[in-house]
Coordinates of C-alpha atoms and ligand atoms in Angstrom, one line a residue:
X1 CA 0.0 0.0 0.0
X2 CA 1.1 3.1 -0.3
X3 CA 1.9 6.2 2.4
X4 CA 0.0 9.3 1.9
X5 CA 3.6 10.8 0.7
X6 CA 3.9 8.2 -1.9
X7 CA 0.2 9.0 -3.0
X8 CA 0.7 12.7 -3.1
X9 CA 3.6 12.5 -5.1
X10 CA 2.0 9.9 -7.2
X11 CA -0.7 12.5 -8.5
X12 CA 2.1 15.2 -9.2
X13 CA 3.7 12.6 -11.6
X14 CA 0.8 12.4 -13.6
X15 CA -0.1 14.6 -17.1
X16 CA -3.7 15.3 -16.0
X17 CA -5.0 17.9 -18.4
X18 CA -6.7 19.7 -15.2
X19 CA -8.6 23.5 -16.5
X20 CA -9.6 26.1 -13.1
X21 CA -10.7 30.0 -14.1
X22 CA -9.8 29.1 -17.5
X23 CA -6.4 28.4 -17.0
X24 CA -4.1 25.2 -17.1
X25 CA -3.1 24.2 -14.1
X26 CA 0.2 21.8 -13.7
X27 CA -1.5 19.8 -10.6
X28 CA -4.2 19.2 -8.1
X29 CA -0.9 18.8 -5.3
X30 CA 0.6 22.4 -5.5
X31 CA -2.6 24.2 -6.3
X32 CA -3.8 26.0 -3.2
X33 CA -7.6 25.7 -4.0
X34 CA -6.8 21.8 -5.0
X35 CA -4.9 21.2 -2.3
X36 CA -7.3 20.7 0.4
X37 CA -9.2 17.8 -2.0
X38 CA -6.6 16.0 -2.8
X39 CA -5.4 15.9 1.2
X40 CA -9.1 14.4 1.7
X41 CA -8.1 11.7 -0.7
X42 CA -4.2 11.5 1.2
X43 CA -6.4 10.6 4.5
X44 CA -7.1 7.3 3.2
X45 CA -3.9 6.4 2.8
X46 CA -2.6 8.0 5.7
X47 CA -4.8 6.6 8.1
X48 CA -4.7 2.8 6.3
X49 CA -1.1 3.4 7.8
X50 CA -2.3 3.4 11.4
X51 CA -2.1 0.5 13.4
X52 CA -5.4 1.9 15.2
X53 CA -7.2 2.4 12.3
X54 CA -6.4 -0.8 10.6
X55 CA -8.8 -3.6 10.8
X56 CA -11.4 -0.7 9.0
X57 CA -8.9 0.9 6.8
X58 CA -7.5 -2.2 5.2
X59 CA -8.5 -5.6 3.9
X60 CA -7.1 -8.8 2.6
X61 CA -7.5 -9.3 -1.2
X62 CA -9.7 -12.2 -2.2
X63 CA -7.5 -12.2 -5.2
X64 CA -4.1 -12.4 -4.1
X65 CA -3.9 -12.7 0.2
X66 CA -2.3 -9.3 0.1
X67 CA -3.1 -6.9 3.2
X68 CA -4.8 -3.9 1.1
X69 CA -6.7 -0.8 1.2
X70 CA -10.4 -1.2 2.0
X71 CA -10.7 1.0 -0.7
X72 CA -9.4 -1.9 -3.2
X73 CA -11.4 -4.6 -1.7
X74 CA -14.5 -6.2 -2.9
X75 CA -16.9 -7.0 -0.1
X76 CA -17.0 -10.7 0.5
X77 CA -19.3 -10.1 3.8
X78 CA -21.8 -8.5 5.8
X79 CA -19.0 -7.7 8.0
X80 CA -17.4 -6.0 5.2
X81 CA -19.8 -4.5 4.0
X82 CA -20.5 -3.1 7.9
X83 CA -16.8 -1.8 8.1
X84 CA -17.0 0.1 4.7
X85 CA -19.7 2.1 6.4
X86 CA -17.0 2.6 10.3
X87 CA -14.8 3.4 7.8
X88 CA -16.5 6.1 5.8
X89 CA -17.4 7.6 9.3
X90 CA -14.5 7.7 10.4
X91 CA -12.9 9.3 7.4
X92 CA -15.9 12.0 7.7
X93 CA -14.9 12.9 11.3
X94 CA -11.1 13.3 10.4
X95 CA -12.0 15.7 7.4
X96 CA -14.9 16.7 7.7
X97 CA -15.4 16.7 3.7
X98 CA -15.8 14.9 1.0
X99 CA -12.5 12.5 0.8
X100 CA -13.5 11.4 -2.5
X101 CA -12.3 7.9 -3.1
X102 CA -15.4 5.8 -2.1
X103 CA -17.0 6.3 -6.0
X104 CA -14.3 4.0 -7.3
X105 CA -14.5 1.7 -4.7
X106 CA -18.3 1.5 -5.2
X107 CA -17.5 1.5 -9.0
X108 CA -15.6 -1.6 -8.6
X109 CA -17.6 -3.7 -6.1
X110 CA -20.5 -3.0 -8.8
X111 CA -18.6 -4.1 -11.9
X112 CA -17.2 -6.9 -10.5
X113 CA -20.7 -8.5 -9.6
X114 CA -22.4 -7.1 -12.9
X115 CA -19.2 -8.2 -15.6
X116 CA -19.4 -11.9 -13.7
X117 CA -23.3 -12.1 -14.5
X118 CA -23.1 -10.0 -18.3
X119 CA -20.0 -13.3 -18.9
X120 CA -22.6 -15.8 -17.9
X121 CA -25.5 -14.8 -19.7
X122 CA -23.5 -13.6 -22.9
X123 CA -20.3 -15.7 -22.8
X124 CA -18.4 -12.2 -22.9
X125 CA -14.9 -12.0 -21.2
X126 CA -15.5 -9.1 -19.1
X127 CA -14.6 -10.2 -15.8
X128 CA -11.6 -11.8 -16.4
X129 CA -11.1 -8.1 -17.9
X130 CA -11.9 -6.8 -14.9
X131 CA -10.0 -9.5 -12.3
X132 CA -6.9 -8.5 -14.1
X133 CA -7.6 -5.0 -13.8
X134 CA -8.4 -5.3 -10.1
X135 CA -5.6 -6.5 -9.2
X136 CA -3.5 -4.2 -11.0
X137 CA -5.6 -1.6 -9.1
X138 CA -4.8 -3.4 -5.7
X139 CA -1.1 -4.0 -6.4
X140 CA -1.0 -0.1 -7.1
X141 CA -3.6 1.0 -4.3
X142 CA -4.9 3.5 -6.7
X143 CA -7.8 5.9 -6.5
X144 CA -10.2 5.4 -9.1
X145 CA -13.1 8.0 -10.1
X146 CA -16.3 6.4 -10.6
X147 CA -17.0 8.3 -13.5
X148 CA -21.4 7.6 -14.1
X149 CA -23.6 10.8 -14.2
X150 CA -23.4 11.8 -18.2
X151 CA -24.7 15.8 -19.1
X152 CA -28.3 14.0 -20.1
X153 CA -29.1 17.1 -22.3
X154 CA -32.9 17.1 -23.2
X155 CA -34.0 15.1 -20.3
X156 CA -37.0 14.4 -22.3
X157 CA -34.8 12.1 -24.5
X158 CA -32.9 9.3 -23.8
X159 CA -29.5 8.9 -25.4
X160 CA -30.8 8.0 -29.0
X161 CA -33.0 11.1 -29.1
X162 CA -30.6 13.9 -28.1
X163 CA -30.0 15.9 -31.2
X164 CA -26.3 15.9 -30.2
X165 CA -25.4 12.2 -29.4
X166 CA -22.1 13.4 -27.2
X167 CA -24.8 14.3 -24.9
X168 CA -24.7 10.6 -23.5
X169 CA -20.5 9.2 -23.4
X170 CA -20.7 6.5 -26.5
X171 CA -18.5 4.6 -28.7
X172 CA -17.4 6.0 -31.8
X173 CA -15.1 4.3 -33.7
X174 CA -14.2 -0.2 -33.2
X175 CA -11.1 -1.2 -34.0
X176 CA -9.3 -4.7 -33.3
X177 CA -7.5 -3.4 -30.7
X178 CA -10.1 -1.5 -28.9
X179 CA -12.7 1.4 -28.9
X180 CA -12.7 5.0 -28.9
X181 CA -15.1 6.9 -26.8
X182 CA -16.3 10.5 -26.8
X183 CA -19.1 12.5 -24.4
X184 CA -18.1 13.6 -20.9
X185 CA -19.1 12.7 -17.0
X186 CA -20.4 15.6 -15.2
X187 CA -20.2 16.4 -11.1
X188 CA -16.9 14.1 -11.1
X189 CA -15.7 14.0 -7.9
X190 CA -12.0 13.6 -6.8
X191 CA -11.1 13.2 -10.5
X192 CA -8.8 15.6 -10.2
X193 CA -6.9 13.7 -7.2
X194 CA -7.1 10.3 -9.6
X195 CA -5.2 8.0 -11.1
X196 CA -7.5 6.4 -13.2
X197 CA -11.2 6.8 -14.3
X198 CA -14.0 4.0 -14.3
X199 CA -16.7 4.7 -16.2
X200 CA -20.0 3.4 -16.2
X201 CA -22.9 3.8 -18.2
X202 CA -25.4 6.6 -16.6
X203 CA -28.8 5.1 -16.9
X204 CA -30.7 2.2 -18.4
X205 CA -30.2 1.5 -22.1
X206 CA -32.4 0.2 -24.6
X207 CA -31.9 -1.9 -27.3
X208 CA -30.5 0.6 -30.9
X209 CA -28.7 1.9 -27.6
X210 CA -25.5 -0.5 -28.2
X211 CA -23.1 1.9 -28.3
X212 CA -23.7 3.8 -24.8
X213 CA -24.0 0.8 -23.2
X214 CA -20.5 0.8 -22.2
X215 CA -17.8 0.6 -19.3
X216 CA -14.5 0.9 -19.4
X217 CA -11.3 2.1 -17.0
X218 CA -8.3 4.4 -18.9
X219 CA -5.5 6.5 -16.4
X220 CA -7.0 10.1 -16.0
X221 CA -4.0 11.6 -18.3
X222 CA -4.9 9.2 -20.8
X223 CA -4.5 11.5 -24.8
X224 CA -8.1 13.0 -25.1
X225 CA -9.6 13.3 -21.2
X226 CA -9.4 17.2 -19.9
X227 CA -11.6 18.5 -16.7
X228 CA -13.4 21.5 -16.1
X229 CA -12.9 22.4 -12.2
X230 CA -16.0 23.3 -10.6
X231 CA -16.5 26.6 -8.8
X232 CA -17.4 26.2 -5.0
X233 CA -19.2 28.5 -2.5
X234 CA -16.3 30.7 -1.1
X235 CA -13.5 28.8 -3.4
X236 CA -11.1 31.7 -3.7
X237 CA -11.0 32.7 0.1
X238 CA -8.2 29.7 -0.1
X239 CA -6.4 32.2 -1.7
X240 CA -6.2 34.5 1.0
X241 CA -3.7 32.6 3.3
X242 CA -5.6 33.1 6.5
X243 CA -6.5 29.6 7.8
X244 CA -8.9 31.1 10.5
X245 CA -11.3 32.8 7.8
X246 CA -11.4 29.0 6.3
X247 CA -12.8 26.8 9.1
X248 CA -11.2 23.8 7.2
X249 CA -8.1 24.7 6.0
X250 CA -6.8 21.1 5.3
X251 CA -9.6 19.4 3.9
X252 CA -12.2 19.4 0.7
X253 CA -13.8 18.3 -2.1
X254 CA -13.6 18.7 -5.9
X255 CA -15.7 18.1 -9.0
X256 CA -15.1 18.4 -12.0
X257 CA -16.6 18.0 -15.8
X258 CA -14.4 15.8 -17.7
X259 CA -14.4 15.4 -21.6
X260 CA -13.7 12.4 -23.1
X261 CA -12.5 13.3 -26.7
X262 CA -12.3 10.4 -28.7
X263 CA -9.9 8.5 -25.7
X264 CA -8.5 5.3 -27.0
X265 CA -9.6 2.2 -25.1
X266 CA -7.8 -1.2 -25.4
X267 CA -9.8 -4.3 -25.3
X268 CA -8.5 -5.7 -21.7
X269 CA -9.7 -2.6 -20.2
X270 CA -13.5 -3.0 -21.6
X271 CA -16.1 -4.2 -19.1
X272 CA -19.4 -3.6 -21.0
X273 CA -19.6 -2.6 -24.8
X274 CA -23.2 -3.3 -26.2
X275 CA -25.2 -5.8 -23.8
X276 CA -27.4 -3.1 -23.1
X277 CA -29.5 -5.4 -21.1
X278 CA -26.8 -5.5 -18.5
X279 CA -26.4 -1.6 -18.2
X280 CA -29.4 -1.1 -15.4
X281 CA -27.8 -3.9 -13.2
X282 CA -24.8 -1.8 -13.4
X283 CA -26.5 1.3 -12.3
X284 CA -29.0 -0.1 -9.6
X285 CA -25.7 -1.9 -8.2
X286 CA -23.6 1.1 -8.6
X287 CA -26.0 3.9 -6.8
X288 CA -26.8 0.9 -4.2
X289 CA -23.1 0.7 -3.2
X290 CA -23.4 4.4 -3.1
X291 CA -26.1 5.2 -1.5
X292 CA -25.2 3.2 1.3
X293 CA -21.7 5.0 1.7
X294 CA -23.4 8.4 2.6
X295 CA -25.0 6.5 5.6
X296 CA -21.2 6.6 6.5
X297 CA -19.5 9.4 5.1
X298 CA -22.2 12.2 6.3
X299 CA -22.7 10.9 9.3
X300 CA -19.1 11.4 10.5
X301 CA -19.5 14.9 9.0
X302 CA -22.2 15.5 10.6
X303 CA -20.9 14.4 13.7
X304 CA -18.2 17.0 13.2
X305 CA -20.8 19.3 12.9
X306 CA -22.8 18.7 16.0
X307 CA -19.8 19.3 17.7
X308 CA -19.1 22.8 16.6
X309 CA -22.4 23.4 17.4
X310 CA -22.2 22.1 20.9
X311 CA -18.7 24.2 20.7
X312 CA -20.5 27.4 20.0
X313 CA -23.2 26.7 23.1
X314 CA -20.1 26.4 25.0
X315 CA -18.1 29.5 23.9
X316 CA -21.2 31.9 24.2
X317 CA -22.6 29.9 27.4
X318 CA -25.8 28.9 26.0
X319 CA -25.0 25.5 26.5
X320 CA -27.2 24.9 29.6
X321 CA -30.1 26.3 27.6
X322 CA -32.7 22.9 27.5
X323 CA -33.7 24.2 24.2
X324 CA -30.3 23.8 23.2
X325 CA -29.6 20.5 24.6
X326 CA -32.4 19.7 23.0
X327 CA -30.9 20.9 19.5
X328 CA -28.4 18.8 20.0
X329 CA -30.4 15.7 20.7
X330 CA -32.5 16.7 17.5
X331 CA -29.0 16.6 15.8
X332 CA -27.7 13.9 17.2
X333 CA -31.0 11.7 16.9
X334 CA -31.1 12.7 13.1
X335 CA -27.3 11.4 12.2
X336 CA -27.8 8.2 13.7
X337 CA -30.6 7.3 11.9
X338 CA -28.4 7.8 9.1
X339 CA -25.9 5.6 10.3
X340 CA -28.7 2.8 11.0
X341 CA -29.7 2.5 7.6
X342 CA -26.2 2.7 6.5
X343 CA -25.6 -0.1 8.9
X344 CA -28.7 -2.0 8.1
X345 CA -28.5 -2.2 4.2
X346 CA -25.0 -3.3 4.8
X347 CA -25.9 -6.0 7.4
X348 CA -28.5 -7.4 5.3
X349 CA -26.5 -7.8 2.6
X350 CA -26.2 -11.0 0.1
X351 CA -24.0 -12.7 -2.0
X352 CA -24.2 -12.2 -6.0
X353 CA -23.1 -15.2 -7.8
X354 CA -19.7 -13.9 -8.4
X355 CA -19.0 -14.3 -4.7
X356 CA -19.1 -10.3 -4.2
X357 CA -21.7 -9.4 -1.3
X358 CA -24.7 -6.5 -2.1
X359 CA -26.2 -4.3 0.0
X360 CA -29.7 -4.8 0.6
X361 CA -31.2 -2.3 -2.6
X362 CA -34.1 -1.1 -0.7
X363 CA -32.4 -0.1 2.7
X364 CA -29.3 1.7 0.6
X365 CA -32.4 3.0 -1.4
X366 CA -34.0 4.6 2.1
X367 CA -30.5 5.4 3.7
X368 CA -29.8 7.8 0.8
X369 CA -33.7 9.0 0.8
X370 CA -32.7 9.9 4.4
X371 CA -29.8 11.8 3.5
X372 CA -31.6 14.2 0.9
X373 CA -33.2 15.4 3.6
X374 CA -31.6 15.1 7.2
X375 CA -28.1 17.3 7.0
X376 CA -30.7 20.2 5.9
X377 CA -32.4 20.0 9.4
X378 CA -28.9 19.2 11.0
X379 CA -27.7 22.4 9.4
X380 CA -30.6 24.3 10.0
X381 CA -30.2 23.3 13.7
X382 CA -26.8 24.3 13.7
X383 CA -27.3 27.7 12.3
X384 CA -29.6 28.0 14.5
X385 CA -27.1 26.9 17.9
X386 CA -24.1 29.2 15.9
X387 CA -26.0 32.6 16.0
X388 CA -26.5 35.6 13.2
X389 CA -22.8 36.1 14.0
X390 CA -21.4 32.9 12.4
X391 CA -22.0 35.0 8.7
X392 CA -21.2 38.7 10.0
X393 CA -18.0 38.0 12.5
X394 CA -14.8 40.0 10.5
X395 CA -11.8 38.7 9.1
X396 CA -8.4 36.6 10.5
X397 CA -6.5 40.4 9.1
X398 CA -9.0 42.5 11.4
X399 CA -8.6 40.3 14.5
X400 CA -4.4 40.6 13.3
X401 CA -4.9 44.7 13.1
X402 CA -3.2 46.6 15.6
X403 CA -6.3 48.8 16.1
X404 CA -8.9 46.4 15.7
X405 CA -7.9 43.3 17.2
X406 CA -8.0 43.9 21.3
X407 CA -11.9 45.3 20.0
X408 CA -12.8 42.1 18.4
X409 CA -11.2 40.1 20.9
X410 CA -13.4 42.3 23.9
X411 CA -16.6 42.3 22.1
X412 CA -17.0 39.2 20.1
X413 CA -15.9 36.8 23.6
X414 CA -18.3 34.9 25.2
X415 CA -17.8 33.1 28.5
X416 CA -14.5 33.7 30.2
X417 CA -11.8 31.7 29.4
X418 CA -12.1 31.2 26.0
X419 CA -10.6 33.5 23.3
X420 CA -12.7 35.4 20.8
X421 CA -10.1 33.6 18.1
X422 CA -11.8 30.4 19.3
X423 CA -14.9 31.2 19.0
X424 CA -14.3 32.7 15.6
X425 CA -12.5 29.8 14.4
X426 CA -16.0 27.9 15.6
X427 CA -18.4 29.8 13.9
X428 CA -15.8 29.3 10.5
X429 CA -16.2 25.8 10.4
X430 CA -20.1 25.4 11.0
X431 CA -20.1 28.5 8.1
X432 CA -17.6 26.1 6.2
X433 CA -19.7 23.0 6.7
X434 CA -23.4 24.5 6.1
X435 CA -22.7 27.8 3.3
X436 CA -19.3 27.2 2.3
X437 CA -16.8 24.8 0.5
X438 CA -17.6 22.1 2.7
X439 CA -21.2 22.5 2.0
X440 CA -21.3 21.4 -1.7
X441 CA -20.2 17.7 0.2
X442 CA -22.3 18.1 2.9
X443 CA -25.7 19.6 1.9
X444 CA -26.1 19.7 -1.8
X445 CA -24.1 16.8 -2.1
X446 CA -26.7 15.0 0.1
X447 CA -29.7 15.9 -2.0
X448 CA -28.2 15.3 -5.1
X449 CA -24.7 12.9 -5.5
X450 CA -25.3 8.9 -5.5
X451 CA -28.8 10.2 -7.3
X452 CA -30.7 13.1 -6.6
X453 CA -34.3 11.9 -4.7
X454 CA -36.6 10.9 -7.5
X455 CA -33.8 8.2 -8.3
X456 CA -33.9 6.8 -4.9
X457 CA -37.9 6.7 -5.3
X458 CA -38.0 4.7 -8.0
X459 CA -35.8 2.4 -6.6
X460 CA -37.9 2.4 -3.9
X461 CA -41.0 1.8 -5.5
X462 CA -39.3 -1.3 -7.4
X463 CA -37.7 -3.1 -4.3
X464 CA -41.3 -1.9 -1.9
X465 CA -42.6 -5.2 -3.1
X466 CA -46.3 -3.6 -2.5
X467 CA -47.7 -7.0 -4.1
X468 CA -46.5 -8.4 -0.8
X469 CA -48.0 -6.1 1.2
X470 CA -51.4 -6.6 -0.1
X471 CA -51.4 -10.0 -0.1
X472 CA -50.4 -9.8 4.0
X473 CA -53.6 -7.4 4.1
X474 CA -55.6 -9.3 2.5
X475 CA -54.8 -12.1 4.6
X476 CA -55.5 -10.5 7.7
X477 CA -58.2 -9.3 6.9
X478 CA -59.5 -12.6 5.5
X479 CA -60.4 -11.3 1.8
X480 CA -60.7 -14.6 -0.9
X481 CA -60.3 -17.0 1.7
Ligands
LIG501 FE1 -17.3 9.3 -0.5 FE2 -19.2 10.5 0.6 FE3 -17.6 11.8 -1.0 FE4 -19.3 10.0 -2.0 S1 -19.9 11.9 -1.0 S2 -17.2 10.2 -2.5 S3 -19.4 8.5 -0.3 S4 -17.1 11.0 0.9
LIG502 FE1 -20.7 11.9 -3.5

């Protein structure tokens, strides 16, 4: 495995054609508003290195024996299944972001499941494809980017009715070597902090729909793939050099649009290309694996979050307040319910025939349902703990001022014994976790990554199994008997 060291200066070695305020820039490692992303991503690794952390952070390969990153591993458990979610918690406490690298682990738990059934039913060679590329992704204890959500265009159209066909990533051009592949993945987290991209197809596809029905996995600085950085809520304040004014100074997320302009894909590296009948199962596993990671990953966030808020009682000494206590219990009642359905789709998990286990579809389905909605409220109640001043408290240079600072440090202290600097550096982060950087992984991230609501409603709706229901009614109450 590697260190975090070795992983940092992994990504500096790579050619990624990386585009932020329409300029070039050399790497996501020595780019001060990149920076904080791809140390998200360096927790991984760090922490895989801690003998503490261990039995979450790492795994042994059902492939080779090797000790490897959780992040490598396909689940071959409930107990798996049930540390994948400790461990996205914990990584969520200790960055209180989005650390980015769980899309390729989901990506690969998804493909390796779907390419065994695809290879049964169509006597394709895709997961032996895969198996060699897994471990080649084990050996190296890459990060992947789970590349799946394409621009859609006219959402009114599926991919064969766009009147530009790019709108949907597709093959254009079969060779006997391989493919070549044009269209571009939107929203891509932690691409820029990758070493190689896994794409999936997006959605269902029909049959005339061969050639989006397609999955493949190229390095990110592959000839042809470029990204568009995303702009983020307070993005530039990075640029500022005052870690106070940031709340998280160390820690982020990133997205990114990438283009894919006819990229070059050899044969060993194609997972799907045409069985369009194999491109839901794909999806549904995809978004399951997913879904059920934000019943980890915002939880520990959030748990970060509840404690600034309890912080901020403390500071301004409304902490004996019941109305605050019983904020915090609102708070607090709210994440763990998160984390039960996180815990429960993973402990009722099942084997596919490949050997890899699934989460249970309809509990991921709810867990993620849960999360469009709860970090609102927690947020909400936090703002509501923090005070008007968390969004009009001045800057780290005003506290610095000569003048100034002995004013801001009389005025804006709360209970004695603890500096206005703390306080400030309190109301930062819940302003960094609820309206700033932090927030695109925290809030709008929750409504709208690993499928935005309606997508977890129709999964819902499938896996509700209301036949069932009716027939237990029916039996109770003695109807047709
Ligand atoms: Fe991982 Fe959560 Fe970020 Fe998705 S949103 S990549 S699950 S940390
Ligand atoms: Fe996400």
């Amino acid at each position: 495995m590697m260190t975090g060291d070795q992983y940092l200066q992994s990504v500096r070695e790579k050619k990624m054609e990386i585009y932020m305020f329409g300029e070039k820039i050399p790497n996501s490692a020595d780019n001060p508003i990149l920076r904080p992303s791809l140390n998200a991503v360096k927790a991984t690794y760090d922490l895989a290195q801690m003998p503490e952390h261990e039995d979450l952070m790492t795994a042994t390969s059902h492939l080779t024996g090797k000790k490897i990153s959780r992040f490598c591993h396909i689940h071959h458990s409930c107990e798996d299944l049930v540390k994948k979610v400790k461990m996205l918690r914990l990584l969520g406490q200790k960055t209180a972001s989005c650390f980015q690298r769980c899309v390729g682990m989901d990506a690969i738990n998804a493909l390796y499941s779907s390419t065994f059934e695809c290879d049964a039913k169509h006597g394709t060679s895709y997961h032996k494809n895969f198996t060699d590329y897994l471990k080649q992704v084990q050996e190296n204890d890459w990060t992947l980017d789970g590349a799946m959500t394409d621009p859609k265009g006219d959402r009114g159209q599926g991919p064969s009715g766009q009147s530009d066909p790019d709108m949907y990533l597709r093959v254009v051009k079969r060779t006997p070597e391989g493919i070549v592949v044009r269209g571009a993945k939107a929203h891509q987290t932690g691409m820029t902090n990758s070493h190689e991209v896994l794409v999936m197809p997006t959605i269902a596809m029909k049959p005339g729909e061969e050639d989006y029905a397609v999955s493949f996995a190229v390095p990110t600085d592959s000839k042809g793939i470029f990204m568009i950085v995303g702009r983020q809520s307070c993005d530039t304040r990075k640029l500022e050099g005052s870690a106070l004014d940031l709340g998280n100074c160390q820690y982020g997320g990133t997205e990114a649009l990438v283009i894919f302009e006819d990229v070059f894909v050899p044969n060993e590296r194609i997972f799907l290309n045409g069985e369009t009948d194999f491109s839901s199962m794909l999806v549904e596993r995809f978004a399951g694996f997913h879904r059920q990671s934000y019943g980890g990953c915002k939880v520990g966030v959030g748990d970060v979050l509840i404690g600034a808020a309890a912080l901020a009682a403390d500071y301004n000494g409304a902490h004996k307040a019941s109305h605050v206590k019983d904020k915090l219990i609102e708070m607090t009642h709210l994440n763990e319910t998160l984390y039960s359905s996180g815990i429960a789709c993973s402990a009722e998990g099942a084997p596919t025939s490949s050997g890899g286990y699934l989460i249970d579809l309809l509990l991921a389905n709810v867990c993620k349902q849960n999360v469009t909605r709860f970090p609102y409220e927690i947020t909400r109640l936090a703002e509501d703990i923090a005070g008007g001043l968390m969004v009009t408290a001045p800057s780290e240079k005003d506290l610095r001022h000569e003048k100034l600072g002995p004013y801001i440090e009389k005025y804006l202290k709360g209970v004695d014994g603890v500096p206005a600097e703390d306080r400030l550096k309190i109301l930062r982060l819940i302003e960094n976790l609820t309206l700033g950087a932090a927030a695109v992984g925290y809030r709008t991230e929750s409504m709208h990554g690993a499928g935005s609501p309606q997508a977890q409603r129709i999964m819902i709706a499938r896996q509700g199994n209301i036949e069932h229901k009716k027939a237990l009614a029916k039996a109770i109450a003695r109807i047709g008997q």
